[in-house]
XYZ file of N, CA, C and O in Angstrom:
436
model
N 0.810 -1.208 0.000
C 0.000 0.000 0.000
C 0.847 1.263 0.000
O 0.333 2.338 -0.307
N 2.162 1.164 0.344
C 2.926 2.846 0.557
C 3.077 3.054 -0.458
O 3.564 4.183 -0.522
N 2.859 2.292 -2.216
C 3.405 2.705 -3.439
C 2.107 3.620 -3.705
O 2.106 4.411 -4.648
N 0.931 3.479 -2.787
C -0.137 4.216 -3.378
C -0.106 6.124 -2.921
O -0.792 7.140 -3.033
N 0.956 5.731 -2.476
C 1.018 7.743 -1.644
C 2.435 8.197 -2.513
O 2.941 9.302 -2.319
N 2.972 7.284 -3.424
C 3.394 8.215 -4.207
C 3.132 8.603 -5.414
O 3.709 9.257 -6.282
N 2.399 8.206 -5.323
C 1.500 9.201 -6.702
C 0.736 10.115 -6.690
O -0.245 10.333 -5.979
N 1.408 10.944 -7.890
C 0.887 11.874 -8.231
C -0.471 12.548 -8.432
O -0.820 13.701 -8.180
N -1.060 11.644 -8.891
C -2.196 11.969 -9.374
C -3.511 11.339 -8.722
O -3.570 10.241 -8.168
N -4.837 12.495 -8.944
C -5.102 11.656 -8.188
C -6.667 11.548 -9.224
O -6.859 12.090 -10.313
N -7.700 10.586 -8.366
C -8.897 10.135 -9.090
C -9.970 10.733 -8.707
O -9.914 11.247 -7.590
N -11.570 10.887 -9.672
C -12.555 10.997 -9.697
C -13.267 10.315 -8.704
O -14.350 10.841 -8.446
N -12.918 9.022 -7.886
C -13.933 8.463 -7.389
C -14.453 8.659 -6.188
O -13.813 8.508 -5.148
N -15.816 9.056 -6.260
C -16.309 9.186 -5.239
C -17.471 8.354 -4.106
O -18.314 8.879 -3.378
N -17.267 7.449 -4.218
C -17.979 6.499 -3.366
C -16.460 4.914 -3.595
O -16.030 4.271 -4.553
N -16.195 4.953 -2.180
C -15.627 4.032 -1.880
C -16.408 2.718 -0.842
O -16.833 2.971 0.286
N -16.485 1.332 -1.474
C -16.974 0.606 -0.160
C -16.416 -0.484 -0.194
O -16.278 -1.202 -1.184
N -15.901 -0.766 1.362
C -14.912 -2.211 1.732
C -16.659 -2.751 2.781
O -17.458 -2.349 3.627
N -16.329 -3.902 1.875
C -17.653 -5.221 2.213
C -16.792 -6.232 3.455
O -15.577 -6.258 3.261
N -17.202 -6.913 4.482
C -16.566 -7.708 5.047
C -15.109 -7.956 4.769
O -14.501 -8.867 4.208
N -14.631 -6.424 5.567
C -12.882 -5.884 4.998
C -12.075 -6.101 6.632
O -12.617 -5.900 7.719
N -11.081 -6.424 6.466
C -10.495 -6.450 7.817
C -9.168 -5.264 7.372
O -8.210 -5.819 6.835
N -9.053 -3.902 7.526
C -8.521 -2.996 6.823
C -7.640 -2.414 7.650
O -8.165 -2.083 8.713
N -6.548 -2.178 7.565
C -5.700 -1.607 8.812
C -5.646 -0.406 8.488
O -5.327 -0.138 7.329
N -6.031 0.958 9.702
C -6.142 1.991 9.595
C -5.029 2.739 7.906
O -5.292 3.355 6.873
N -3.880 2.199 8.533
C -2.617 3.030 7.607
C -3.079 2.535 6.271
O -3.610 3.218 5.396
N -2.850 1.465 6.239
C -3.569 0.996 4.383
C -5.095 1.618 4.181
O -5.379 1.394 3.004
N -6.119 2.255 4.782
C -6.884 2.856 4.554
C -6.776 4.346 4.228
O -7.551 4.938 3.477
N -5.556 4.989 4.979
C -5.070 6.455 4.798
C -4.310 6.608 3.762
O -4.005 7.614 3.121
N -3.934 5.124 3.620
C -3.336 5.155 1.719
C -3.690 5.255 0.416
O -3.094 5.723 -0.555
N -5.054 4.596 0.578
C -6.425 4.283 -0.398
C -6.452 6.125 -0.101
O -5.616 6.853 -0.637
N -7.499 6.644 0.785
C -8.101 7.758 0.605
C -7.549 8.658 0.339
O -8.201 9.699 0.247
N -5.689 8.698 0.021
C -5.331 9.899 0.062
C -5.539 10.022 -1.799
O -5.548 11.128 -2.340
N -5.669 8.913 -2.482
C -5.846 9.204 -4.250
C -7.045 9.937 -4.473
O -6.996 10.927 -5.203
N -8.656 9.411 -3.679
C -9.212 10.413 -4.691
C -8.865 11.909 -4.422
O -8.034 12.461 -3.701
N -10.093 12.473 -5.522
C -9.513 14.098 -4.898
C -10.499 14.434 -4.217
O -10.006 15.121 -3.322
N -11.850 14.381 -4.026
C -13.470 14.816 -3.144
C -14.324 13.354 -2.937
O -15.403 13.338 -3.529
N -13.960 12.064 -2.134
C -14.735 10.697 -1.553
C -16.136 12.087 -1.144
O -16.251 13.235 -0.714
N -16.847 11.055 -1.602
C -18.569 11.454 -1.355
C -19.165 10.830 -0.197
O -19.790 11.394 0.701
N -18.813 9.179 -0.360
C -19.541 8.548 0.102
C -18.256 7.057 0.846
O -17.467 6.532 0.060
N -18.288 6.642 2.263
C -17.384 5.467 2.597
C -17.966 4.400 2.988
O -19.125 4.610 3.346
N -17.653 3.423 3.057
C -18.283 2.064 3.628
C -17.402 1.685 4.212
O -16.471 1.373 3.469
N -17.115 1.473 5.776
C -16.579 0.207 6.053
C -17.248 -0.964 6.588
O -17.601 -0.742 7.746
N -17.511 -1.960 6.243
C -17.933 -2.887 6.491
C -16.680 -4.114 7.029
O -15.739 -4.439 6.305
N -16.924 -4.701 8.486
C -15.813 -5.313 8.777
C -16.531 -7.033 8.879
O -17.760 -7.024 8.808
N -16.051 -8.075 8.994
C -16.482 -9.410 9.384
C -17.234 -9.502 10.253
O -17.353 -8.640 11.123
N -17.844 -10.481 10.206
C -18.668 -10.962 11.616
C -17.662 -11.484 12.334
O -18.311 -11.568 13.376
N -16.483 -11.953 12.664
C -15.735 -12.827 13.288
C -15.128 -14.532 12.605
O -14.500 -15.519 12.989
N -15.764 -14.054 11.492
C -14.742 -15.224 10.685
C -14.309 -15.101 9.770
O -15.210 -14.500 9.184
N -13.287 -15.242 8.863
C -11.820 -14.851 10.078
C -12.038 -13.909 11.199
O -12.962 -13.097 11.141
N -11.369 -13.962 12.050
C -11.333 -12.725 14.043
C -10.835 -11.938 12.547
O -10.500 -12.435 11.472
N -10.943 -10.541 12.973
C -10.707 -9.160 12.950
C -8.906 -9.133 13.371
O -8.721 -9.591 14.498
N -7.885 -8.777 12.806
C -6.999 -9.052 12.871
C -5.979 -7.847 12.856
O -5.047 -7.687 13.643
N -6.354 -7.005 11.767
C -5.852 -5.758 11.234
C -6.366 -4.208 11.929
O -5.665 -3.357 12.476
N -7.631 -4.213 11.713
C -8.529 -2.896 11.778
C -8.196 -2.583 13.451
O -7.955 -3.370 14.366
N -8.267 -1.477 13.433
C -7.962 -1.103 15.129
C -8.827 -1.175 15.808
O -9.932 -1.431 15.329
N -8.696 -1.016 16.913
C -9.456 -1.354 18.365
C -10.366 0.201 18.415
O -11.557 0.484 18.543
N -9.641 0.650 18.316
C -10.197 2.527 18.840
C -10.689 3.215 17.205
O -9.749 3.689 16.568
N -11.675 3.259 16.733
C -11.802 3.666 15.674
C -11.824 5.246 15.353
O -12.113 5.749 14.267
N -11.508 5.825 16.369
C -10.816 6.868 15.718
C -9.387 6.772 15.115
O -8.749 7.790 14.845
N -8.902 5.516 14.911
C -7.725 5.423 13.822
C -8.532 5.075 12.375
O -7.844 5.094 11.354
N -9.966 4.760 12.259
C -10.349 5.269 11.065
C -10.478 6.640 10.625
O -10.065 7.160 9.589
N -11.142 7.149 11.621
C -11.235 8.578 11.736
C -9.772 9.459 10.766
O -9.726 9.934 9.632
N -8.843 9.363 11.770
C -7.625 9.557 11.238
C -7.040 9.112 10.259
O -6.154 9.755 9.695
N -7.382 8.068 9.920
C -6.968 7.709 8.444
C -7.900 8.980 7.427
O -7.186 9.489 6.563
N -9.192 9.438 7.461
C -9.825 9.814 6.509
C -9.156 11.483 6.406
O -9.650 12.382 5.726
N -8.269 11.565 7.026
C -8.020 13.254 6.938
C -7.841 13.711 5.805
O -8.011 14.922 5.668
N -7.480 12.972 4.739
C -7.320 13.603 3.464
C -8.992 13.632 2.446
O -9.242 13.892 1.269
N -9.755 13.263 3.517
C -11.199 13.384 2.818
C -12.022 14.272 3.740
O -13.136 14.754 3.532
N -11.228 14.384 4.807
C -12.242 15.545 5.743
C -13.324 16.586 5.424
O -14.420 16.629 5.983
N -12.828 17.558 4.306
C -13.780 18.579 3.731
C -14.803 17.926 3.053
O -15.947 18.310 3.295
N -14.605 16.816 2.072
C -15.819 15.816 1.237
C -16.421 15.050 1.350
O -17.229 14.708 0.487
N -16.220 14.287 2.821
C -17.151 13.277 2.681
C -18.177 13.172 3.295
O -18.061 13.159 4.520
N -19.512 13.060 2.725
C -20.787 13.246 3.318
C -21.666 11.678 3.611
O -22.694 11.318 4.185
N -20.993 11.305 3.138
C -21.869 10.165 3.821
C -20.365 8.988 4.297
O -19.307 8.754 3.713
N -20.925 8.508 5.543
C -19.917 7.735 6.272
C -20.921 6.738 6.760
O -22.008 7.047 7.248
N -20.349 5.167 6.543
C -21.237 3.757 7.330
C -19.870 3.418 7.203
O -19.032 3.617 6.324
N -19.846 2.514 8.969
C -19.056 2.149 9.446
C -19.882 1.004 10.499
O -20.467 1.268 11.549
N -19.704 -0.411 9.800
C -20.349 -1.809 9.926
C -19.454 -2.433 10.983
O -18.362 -2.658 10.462
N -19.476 -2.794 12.223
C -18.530 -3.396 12.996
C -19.066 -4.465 14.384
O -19.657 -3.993 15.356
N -18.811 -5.599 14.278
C -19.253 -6.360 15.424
C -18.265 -6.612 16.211
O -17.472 -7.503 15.906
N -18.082 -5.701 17.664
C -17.328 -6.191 18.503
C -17.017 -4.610 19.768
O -17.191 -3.392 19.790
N -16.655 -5.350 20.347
C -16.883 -4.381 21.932
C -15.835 -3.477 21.923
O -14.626 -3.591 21.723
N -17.006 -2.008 22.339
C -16.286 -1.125 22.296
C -16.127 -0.697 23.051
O -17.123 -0.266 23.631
N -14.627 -0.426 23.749
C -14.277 0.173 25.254
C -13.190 1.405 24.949
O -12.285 1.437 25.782
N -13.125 2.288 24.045
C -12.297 2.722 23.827
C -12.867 3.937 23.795
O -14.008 4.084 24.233
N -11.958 5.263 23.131
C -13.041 6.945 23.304
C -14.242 7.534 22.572
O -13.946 7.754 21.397
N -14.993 7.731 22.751
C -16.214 8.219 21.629
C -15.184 8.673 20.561
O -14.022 9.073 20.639
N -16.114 8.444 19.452
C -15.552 8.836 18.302
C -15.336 10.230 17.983
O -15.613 11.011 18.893
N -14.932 10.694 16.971
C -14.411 12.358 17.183
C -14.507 12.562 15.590
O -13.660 12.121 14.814
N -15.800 13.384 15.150
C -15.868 13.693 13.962
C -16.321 14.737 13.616
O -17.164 14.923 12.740
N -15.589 15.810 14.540
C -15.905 17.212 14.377
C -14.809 17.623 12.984
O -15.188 18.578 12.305
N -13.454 16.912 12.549
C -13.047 17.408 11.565
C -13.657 16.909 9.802
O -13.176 17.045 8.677
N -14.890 16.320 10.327
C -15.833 15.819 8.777
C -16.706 17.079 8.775
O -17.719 17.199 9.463
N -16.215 18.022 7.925
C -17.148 18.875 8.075
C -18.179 19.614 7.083
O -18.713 20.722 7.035
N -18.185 18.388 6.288
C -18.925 17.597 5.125
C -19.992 17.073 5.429
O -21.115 17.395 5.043
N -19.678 16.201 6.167
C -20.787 14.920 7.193
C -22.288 15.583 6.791
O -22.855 16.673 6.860
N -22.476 14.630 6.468
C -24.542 14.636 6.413
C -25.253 13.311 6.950
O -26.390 13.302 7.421
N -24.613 12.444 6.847
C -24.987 11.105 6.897
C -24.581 10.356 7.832
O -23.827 11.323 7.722
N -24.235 9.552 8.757
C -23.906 8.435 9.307
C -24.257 7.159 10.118
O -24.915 7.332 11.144
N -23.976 6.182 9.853
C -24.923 4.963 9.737
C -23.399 4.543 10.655
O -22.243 4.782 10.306
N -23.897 3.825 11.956
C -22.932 3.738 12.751
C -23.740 3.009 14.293
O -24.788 3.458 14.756
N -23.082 2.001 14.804
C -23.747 1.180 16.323
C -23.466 2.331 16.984
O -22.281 2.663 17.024
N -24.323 3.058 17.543
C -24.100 4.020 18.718
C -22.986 3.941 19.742
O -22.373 4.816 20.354
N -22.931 2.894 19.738
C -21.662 2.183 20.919
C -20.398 2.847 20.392
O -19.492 3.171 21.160
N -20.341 3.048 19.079
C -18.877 3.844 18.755
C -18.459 5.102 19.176
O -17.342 5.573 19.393
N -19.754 5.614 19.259
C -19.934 7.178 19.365
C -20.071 7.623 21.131
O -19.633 8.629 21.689
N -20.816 6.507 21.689
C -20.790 7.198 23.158
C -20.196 5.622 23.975
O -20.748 4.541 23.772
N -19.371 5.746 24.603
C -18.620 4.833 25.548
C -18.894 4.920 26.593
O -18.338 4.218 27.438
């Protein structure tokens, strides 16, 4: 994934979606830094088979991965089965946001 942040150029696409993805924050901040305005994200993670292996515990390391989409992206779903003990989420720098489809449990701890 680091060959994808050196390039130059970047793409049109605006709706990205990972289906039953086990995605590690940094390889996600690699993907989002090509387009130039993401509209729309999906993460969708496993039910537990394969366990969850990659994707972080605290999902504000998704959060942080999306900084290079901060101003554009208006719609955010973020699909996840598994216990959350970590900080409410922090998405005051989406300031795009219209949408989000999300287990409440992410958002208040």
């Amino acid at each position: 994934m680091r060959d994808l942040s050196k390039l130059s150029q970047s793409t049109s696409l605006q709706e990205l979606h990972f289906h039953l993805c086990d995605i590690h924050a940094q390889s996600l901040a690699d993907m989002l830094a090509l387009p130039r305005a993401l509209k729309r994200l999906t993460i969708g993670q496993n039910h537990g088979d394969p366990p969850i292996e990659k994707s972080p515990a605290d999902m504000n390391d998704y959060v942080a991965a999306m900084r290079s989409q901060y101003k554009s992206l208006e719609i955010l779903t973020i699909i996840r089965e598994t216990e959350f003990r970590h900080s409410p989420l922090k998405l005051e720098n989406l300031t795009a946001l219209r949408r989000l489809e999300i287990d409440p449990r992410v958002l208040f701890t």
